XYZ file of C-alpha atoms in Angstrom:
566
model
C 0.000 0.000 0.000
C 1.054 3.707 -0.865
C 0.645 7.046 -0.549
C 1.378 10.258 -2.513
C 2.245 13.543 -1.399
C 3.030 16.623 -3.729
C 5.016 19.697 -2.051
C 2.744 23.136 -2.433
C 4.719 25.034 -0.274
C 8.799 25.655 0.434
C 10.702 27.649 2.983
C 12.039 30.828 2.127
C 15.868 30.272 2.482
C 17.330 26.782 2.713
C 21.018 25.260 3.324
C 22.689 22.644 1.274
C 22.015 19.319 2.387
C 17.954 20.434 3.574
C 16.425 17.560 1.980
C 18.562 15.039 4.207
C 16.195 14.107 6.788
C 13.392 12.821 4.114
C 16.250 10.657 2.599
C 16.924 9.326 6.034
C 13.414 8.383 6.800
C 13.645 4.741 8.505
C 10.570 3.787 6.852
C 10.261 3.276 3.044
C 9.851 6.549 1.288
C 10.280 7.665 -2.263
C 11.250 10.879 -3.052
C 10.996 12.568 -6.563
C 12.613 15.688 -7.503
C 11.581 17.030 -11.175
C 13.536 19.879 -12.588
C 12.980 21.509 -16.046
C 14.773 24.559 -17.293
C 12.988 28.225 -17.752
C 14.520 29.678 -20.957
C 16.095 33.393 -19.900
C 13.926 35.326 -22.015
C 10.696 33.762 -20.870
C 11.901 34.074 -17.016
C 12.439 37.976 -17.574
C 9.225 38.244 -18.487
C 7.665 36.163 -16.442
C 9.599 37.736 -13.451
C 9.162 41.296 -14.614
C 5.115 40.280 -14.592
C 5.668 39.436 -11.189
C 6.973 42.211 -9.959
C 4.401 44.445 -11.499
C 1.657 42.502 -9.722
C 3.477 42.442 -6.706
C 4.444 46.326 -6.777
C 0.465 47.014 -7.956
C -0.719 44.972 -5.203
C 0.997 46.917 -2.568
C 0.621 50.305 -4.461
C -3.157 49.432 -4.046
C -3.155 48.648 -0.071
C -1.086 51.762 0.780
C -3.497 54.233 -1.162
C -6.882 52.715 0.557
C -4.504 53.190 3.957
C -4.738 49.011 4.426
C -1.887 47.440 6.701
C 1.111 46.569 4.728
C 1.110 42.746 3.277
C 4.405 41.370 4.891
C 4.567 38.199 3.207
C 3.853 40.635 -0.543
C 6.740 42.720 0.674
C 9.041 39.732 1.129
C 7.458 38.322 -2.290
C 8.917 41.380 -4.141
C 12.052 41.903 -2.772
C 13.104 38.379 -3.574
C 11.474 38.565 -7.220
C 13.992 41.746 -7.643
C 17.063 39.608 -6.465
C 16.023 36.996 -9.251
C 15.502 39.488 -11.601
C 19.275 41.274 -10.943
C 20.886 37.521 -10.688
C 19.547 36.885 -13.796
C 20.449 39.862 -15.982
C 23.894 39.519 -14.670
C 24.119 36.042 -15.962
C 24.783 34.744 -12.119
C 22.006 31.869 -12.224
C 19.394 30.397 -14.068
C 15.701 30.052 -13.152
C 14.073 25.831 -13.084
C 10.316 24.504 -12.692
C 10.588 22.329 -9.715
C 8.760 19.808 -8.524
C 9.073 17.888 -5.309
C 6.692 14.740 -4.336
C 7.246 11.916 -1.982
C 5.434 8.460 -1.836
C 4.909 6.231 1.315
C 5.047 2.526 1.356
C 3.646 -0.117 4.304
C 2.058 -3.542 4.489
C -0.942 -2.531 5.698
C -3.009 0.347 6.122
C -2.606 0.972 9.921
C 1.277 1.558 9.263
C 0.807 3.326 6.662
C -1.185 6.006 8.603
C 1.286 5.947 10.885
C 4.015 6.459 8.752
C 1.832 9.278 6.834
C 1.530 11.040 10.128
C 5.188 10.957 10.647
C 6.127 11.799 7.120
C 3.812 14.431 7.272
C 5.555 15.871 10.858
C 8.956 15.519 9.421
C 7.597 17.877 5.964
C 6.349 20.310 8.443
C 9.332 20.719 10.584
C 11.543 21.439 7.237
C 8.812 24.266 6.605
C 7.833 22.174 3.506
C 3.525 22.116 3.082
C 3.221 18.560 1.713
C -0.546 17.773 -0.069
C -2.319 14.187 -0.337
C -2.981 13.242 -4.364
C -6.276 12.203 -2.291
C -8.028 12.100 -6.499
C -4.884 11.376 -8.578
C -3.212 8.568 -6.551
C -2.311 6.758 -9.732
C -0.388 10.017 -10.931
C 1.206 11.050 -7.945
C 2.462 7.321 -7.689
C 3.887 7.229 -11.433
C 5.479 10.508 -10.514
C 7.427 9.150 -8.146
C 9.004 6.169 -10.146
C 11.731 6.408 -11.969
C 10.318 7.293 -15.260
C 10.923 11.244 -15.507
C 7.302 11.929 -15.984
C 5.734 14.317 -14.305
C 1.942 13.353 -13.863
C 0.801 15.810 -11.608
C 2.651 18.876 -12.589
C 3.206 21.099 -8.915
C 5.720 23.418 -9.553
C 7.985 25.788 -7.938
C 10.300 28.157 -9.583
C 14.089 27.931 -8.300
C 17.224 29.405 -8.887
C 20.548 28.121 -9.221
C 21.193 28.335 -5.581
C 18.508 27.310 -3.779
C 18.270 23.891 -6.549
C 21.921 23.459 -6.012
C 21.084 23.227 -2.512
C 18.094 20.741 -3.077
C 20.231 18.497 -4.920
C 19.575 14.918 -2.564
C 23.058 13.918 -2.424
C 24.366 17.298 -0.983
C 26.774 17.501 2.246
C 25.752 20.032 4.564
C 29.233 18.988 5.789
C 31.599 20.046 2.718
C 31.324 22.305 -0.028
C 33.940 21.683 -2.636
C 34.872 23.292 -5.542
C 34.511 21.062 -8.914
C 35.812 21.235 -12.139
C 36.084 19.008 -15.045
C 37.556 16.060 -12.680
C 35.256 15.142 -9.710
C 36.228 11.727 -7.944
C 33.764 9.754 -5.898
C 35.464 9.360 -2.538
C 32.643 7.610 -0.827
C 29.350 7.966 1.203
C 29.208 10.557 4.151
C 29.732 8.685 7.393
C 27.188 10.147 9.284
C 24.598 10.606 5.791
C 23.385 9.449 2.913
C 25.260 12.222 0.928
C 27.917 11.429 -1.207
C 31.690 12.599 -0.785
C 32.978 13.823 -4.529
C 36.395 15.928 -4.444
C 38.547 17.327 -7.329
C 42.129 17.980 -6.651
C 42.849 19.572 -9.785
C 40.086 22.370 -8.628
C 41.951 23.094 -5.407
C 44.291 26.211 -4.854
C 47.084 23.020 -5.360
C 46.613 19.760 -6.565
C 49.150 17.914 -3.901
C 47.067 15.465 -0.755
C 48.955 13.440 1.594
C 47.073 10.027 3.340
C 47.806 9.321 6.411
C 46.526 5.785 8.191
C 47.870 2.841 10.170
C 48.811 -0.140 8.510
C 45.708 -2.512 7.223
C 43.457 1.056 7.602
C 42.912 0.827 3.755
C 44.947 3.776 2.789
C 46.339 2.158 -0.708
C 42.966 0.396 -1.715
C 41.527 3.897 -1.606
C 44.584 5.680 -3.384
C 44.178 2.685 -5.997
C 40.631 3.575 -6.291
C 40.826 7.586 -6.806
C 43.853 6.545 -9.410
C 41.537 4.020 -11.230
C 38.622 7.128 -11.305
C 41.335 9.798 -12.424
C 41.980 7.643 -15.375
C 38.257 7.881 -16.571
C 39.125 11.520 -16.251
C 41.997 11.835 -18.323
C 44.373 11.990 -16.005
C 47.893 10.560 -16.782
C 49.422 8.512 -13.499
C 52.489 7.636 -12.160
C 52.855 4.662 -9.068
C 55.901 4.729 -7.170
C 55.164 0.978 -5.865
C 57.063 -0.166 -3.004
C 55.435 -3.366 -2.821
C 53.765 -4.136 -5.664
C 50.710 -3.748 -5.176
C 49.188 -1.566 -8.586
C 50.391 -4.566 -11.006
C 46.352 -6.395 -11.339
C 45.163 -2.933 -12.047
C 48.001 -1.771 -14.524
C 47.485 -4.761 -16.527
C 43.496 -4.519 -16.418
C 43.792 -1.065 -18.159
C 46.162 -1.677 -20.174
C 49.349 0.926 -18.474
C 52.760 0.308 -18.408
C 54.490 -2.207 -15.301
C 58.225 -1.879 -15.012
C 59.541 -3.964 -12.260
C 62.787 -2.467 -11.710
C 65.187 -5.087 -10.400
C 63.514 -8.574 -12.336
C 64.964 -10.590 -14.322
C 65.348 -9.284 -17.681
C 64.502 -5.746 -16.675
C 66.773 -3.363 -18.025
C 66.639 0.967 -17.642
C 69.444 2.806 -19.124
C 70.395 6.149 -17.526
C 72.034 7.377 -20.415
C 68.468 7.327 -22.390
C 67.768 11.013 -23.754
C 64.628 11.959 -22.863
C 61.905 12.191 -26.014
C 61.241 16.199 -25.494
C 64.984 17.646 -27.317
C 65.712 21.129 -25.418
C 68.865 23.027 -26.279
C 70.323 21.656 -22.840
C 69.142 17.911 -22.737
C 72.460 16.523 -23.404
C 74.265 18.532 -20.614
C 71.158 18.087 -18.319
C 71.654 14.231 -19.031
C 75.229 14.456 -18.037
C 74.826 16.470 -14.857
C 72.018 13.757 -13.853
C 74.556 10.698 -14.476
C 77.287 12.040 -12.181
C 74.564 12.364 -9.576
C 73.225 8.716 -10.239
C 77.230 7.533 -10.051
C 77.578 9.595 -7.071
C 74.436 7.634 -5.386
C 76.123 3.956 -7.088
C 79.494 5.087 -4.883
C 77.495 5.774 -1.966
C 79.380 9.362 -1.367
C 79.472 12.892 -3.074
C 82.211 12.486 -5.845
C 85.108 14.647 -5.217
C 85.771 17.923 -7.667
C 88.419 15.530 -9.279
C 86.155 12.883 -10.321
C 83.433 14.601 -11.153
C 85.720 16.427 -13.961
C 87.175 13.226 -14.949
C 83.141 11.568 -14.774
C 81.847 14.344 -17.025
C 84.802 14.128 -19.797
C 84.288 10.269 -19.758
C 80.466 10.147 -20.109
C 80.291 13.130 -22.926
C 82.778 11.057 -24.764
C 81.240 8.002 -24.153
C 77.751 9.492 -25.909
C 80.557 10.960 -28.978
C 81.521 7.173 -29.113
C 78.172 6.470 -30.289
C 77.697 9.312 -32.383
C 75.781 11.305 -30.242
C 76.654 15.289 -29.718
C 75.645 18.294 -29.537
C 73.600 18.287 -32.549
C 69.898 17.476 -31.889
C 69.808 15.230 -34.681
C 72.130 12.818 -33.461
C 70.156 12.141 -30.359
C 67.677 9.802 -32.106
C 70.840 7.533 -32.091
C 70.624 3.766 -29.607
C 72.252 5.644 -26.383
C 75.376 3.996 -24.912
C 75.060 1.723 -21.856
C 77.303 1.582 -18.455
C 79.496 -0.481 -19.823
C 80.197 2.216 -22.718
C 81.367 4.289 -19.732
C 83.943 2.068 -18.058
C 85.270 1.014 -21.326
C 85.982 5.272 -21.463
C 87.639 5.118 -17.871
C 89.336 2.244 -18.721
C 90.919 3.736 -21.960
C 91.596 7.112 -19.664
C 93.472 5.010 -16.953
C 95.807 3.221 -19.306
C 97.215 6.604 -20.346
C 99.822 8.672 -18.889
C 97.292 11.222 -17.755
C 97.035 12.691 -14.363
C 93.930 11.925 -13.982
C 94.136 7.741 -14.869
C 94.331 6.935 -11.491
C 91.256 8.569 -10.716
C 89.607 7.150 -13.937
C 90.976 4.220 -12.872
C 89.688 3.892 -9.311
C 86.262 5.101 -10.382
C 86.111 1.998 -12.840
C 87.008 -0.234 -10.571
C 84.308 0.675 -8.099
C 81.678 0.681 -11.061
C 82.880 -3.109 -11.792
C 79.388 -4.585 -9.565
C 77.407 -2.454 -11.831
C 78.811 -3.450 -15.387
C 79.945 -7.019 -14.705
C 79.271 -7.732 -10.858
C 76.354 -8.639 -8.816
C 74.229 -5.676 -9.845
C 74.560 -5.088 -13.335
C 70.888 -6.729 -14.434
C 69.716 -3.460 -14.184
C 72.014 -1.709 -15.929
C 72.943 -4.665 -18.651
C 71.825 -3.372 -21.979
C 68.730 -1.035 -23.344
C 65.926 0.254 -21.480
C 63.373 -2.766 -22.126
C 60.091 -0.883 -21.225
C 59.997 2.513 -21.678
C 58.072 4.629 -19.403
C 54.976 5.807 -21.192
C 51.539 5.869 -21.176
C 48.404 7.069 -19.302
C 49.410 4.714 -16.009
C 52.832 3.791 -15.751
C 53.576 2.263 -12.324
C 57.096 1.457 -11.124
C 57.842 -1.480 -9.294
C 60.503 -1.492 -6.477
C 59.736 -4.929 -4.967
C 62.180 -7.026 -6.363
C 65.145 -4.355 -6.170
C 67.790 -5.818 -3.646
C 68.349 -3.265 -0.526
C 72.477 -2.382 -2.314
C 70.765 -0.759 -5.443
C 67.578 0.137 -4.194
C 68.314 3.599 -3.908
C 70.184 3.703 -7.328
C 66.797 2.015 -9.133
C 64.351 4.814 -7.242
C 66.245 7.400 -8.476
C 66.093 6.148 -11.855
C 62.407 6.289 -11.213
C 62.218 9.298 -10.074
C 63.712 10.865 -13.059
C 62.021 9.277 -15.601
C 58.753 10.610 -13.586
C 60.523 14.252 -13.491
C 61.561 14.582 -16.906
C 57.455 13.597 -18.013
C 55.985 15.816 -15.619
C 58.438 18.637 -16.144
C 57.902 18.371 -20.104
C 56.799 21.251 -21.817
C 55.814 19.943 -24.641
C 53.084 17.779 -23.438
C 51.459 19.408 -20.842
C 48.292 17.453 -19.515
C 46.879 16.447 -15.764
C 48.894 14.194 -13.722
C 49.368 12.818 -10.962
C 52.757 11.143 -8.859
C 51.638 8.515 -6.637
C 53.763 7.683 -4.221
C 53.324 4.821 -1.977
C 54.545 3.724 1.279
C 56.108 7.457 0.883
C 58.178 6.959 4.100
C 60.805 4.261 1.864
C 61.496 7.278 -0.007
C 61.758 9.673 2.596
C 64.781 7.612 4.090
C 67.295 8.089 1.260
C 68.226 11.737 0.743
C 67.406 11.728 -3.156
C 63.591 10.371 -2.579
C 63.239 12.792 0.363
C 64.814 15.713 -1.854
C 62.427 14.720 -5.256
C 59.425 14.669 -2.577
C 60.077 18.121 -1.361
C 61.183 19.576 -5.249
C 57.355 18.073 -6.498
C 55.357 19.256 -3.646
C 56.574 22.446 -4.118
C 56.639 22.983 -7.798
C 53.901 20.256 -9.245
C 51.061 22.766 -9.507
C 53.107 25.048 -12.133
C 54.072 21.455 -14.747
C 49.493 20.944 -13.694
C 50.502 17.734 -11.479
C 49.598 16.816 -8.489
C 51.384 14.724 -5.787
C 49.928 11.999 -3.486
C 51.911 11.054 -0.465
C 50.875 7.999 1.050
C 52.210 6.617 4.129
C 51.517 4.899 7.523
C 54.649 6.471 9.457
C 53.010 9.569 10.325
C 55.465 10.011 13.031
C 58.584 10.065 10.899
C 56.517 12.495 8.177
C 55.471 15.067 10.737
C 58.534 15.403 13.027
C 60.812 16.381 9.545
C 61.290 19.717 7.687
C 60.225 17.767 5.046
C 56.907 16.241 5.992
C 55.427 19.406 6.888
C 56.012 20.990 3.900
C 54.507 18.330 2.176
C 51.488 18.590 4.216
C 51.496 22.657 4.132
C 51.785 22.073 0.355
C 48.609 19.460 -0.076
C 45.284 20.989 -0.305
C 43.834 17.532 0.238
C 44.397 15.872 3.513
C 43.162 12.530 3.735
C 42.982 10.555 7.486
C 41.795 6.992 7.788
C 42.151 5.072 10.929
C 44.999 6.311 12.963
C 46.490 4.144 15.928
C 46.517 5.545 19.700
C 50.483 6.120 19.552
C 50.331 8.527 16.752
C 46.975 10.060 17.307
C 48.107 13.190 19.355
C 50.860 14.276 16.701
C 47.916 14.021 13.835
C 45.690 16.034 16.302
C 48.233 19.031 16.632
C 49.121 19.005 13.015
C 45.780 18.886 11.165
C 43.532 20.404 14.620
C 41.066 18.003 14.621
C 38.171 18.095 17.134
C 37.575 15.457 19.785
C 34.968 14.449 17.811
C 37.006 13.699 14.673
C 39.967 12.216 17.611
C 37.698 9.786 18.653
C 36.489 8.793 14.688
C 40.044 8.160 13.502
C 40.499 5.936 16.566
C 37.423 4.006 16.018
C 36.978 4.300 12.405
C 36.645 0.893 10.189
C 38.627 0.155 7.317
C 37.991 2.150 4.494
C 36.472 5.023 6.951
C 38.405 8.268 7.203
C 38.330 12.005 7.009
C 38.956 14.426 4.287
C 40.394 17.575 4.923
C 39.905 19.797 2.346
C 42.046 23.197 2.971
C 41.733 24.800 -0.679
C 38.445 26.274 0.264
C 39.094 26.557 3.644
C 38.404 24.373 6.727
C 35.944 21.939 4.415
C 35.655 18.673 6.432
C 33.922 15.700 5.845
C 33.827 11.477 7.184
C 33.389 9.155 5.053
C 33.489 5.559 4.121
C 35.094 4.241 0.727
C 32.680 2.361 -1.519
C 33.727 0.405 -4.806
C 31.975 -1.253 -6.954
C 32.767 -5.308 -7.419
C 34.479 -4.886 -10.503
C 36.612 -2.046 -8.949
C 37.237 -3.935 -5.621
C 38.508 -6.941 -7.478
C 40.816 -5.093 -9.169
C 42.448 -3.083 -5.918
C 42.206 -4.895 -3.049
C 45.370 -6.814 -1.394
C 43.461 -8.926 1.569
C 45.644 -12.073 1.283
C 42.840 -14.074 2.624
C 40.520 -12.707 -0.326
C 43.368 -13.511 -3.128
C 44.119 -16.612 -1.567
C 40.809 -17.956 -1.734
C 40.602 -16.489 -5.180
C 43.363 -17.825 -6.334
C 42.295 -21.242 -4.805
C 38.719 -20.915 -6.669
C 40.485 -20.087 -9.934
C 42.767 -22.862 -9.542
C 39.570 -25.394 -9.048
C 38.000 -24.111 -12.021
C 41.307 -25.005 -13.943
C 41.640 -28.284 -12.903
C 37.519 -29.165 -13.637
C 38.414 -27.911 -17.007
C 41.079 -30.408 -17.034
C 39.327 -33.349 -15.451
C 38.699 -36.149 -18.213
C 35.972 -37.059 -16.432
């Protein structure tokens, strides 16, 4: 059984979010909201009609001496706002239409629930009618068919419909552009949480979140939704953890430190500036530097730079641009160079010589698989997500800072500029070797002006605030994102982001996948809530080893009935 209820009358000022407490009614209720546009001619006239009958009206009373018509007076003067909004081209003007149907299993509860539905209308100032002799209409209104059978209208503008909109939190008011994300549903409503990075004053957000909180399956699920957008995506992947969802769409996985796996550092980088061949050079004595674990004295680094610039000449490469399209020389190339240098008479062979030597573990030693021949995947595309797992801890450092230039040199590349985003995992790895700490604090401060954005993600919030560095990331990120926080670390997150006691005692009793978003582009915009994905998306980002265990078990079954002869 049903009934059907059409709004006649509104407030006259409402907040976002107003339309909440119908949406949370614990019975069944359907609400309908029907908007059609007014064309801006035909809403100048019809508002300048109403003024005139408004202005007449009280004309009228004043000249036969009657008490002036409050409600006619308060008419008017919001008729005139319209009309000024709307010859400035601020808003719009929309035929609204608001009903709500009630469902119950008998007829007692459903005058019951009537009653209450009825209360709840009045106490949101909203005059709700029974369709007591079109029941059939105002029931067919309220599907989902976009029909309007019974036609009650209101006119709105902009504002107060914005505001109307069902899945509006009173709690956060973000600024949108062309990229809005779904982050989830409003812990404490039925509003949605939607956030757009790139329409913040920067486009940097830091996660903070205990271990198991659920702080990469949502940073895998805002990547997978900025790829709908557009957005290009780089994955600094300590663990790898992004491979199931690089694959699914089709991006580019480059586990640094597998078998097979080459990356050359003396690659030229695509984009050919008057400087890329002395930029190259400067970042190769930096990489060697990081191989010999110490700053290269002002001797070797003279000796390093002759060596590799006439290592690139051995292959033909100079300082014409044209000869850069040429295969690029390897590691090897180099030593061969020092090598030729220390066999000479020179005063500098025994530095060329010691510097060789020391370089032998990356050429022809333990670590050379990196370093062995051409790059074998090169780092392009809309997701590109760089593996560290299988790097061993001697040449981890060496293979992150490969990764972090290749990452540099595509976001700082002026001739394709486009949205991005750095994602960098488990950001505290990085933070402990000087490079990844110094490219952190280099991106977070000079991302917005390349239109990138960086996403620090990291469950040693300790370590992050108590560093120079970590709070200028977090200074620099107009997103702040806290999920479940543990009781050790809760005070520093309390003093750094001034959370309430409220939002203390959330973090410390929040679920997985619950958290709070900070916005501070916009200023102190706060709201909770809980990460959602959909089946498809879950399967694709989750790392519960129970789940892909069991998976993996079920998959294996289904193999082996394939198999079965019988």
């Amino acid at each position: 059984m049903c009934s059907s209820f059409a709004v006649t009358g509104y407030p006259r000022v409402v907040g976002a979010g107003w339309l909440e407490p119908l949406l949370t009614f614990p019975g069944r209720l359907d609400v309908s909201l029907h908007i059609a546009p007014i064309p801006p001619l035909i809403a100048a006239q019809r508002l300048r009609r109403q003024l005139a009958r408004l202005e007449s009206a009280s004309r009228s009373d004043a000249q036969r001496g009657r008490l002036a018509d409050f409600a006619a007076e308060a008419a008017a003067d919001d008729a005139a706002e319209l009309a000024a909004s709307l010859a400035r081209g601020h808003g719009r003007l929309f035929r609204v239409g608001l009903y709500l149907t009630v469902h119950a299993p008998d007829a007692s509860t459903l005058e019951g629930d009537v009653q209450r539905v009825r209360a709840l209308a009045a106490s949101l100032l909203l005059d709700a009618q029974p369709t007591t002799f079109r029941a059939l209409q105002g029931w067919t209104t309220t599907l989902p068919l976009a029909c309007d059978s019974i036609g009650t209208r209101r006119v709105f503008d902009t504002a107060a419909l914005a505001a109307s909109f069902p899945f509006t939190s009173p709690d956060l008011q973000p600024v949108l552009g062309d990229t809005p994300v779904l982050y989830g549903l409003n812990a404490y409503s039925s509003g949605v949480v939607v956030w757009d990075r790139f329409a913040q004053d920067n486009y940097n957000s830091v996660t903070l979140a205990r271990s198991g909180a659920g702080k990469s399956y949502f940073t895998k699920l805002e990547t997978l939704r900025l790829l709908y957008q557009d957005v290009h995506v780089a994955v600094i992947d300590p663990e790898d953890e992004y491979q199931r969802l690089c694959d699914h769409v089709a991006g580019t996985h480059i586990a640094l430190g597998a078998p097979g796996v080459c990356f050359n550092p003396f690659d030229l980088p695509e984009s050919q500036g008057e400087d890329t061949l002395i930029r190259r050079a400067l970042f190769l004595q930096t990489l060697i530097g990081t191989m010999l674990g110490e700053p290269l004295t002002p001797a070797a680094r003279a000796v390093l730079d002759r060596a590799v610039l006439a290592t690139y000449r051995a292959r033909g490469i100079g300082s014409d641009p044209r000869t850069w399209a040429r295969p690029a020389p390897v590691l090897a190339d180099l030593t061969k160079q020092l090598d030729a240098v220390a066999e000479t008479d020179a005063p500098e062979a025994s530095t060329a010589a010691d510097l060789s030597a020391r370089l032998a573990p990356f050429t022809s030693g333990s670590y050379r698989s990196l370093f062995a021949g051409p790059t074998t995947t090169r780092p392009t595309g809309h997701l590109v997500v760089f593996s560290l797992r299988d790097l061993p801890d001697e040449v981890r450092t060496v293979g992150m800072l490969l990764a972090l230039d290749a990452i540099w040199r595509t976001v700082a590349n002026p001739d394709d500029r486009r949205r991005r985003l750095v994602v960098v995992d488990e950001a505290w790895t990085l933070m402990r070797e000087d490079e990844g700490a110094r490219f952190l604090y280099r991106l977070a401060k000079s991302a917005r002006k390349h239109w990138a954005g960086l996403a620090v993600v990291t469950q040693d919030a300790g370590d992050l605030l108590s560093t120079d560095l970590g709070r200028s990331v977090i200074a620099n990120s107009a997103t702040q994102i806290l999920l479940r926080q543990a009781p050790q670390a809760i005070d520093h997150i309390v003093d750094a982001f001034d959370l309430t006691d409220g939002e203390k005692t959330f973090l410390l009793a929040a679920d997985r996948g619950q958290g709070l978003l900070c916005g501070t582009g916009t200023g102190s915009d706060r709201a909770a809530f809980s990460a959602i994905a959909s089946p498809h998306e879950h399967e694709l980002v989750t790392t519960d080893p129970a789940e892909l265990a069991t998976r993996a078990g079920t998959e294996g079954h289904d193999v082996d009935k394939e198999h079965d002869p019988r």
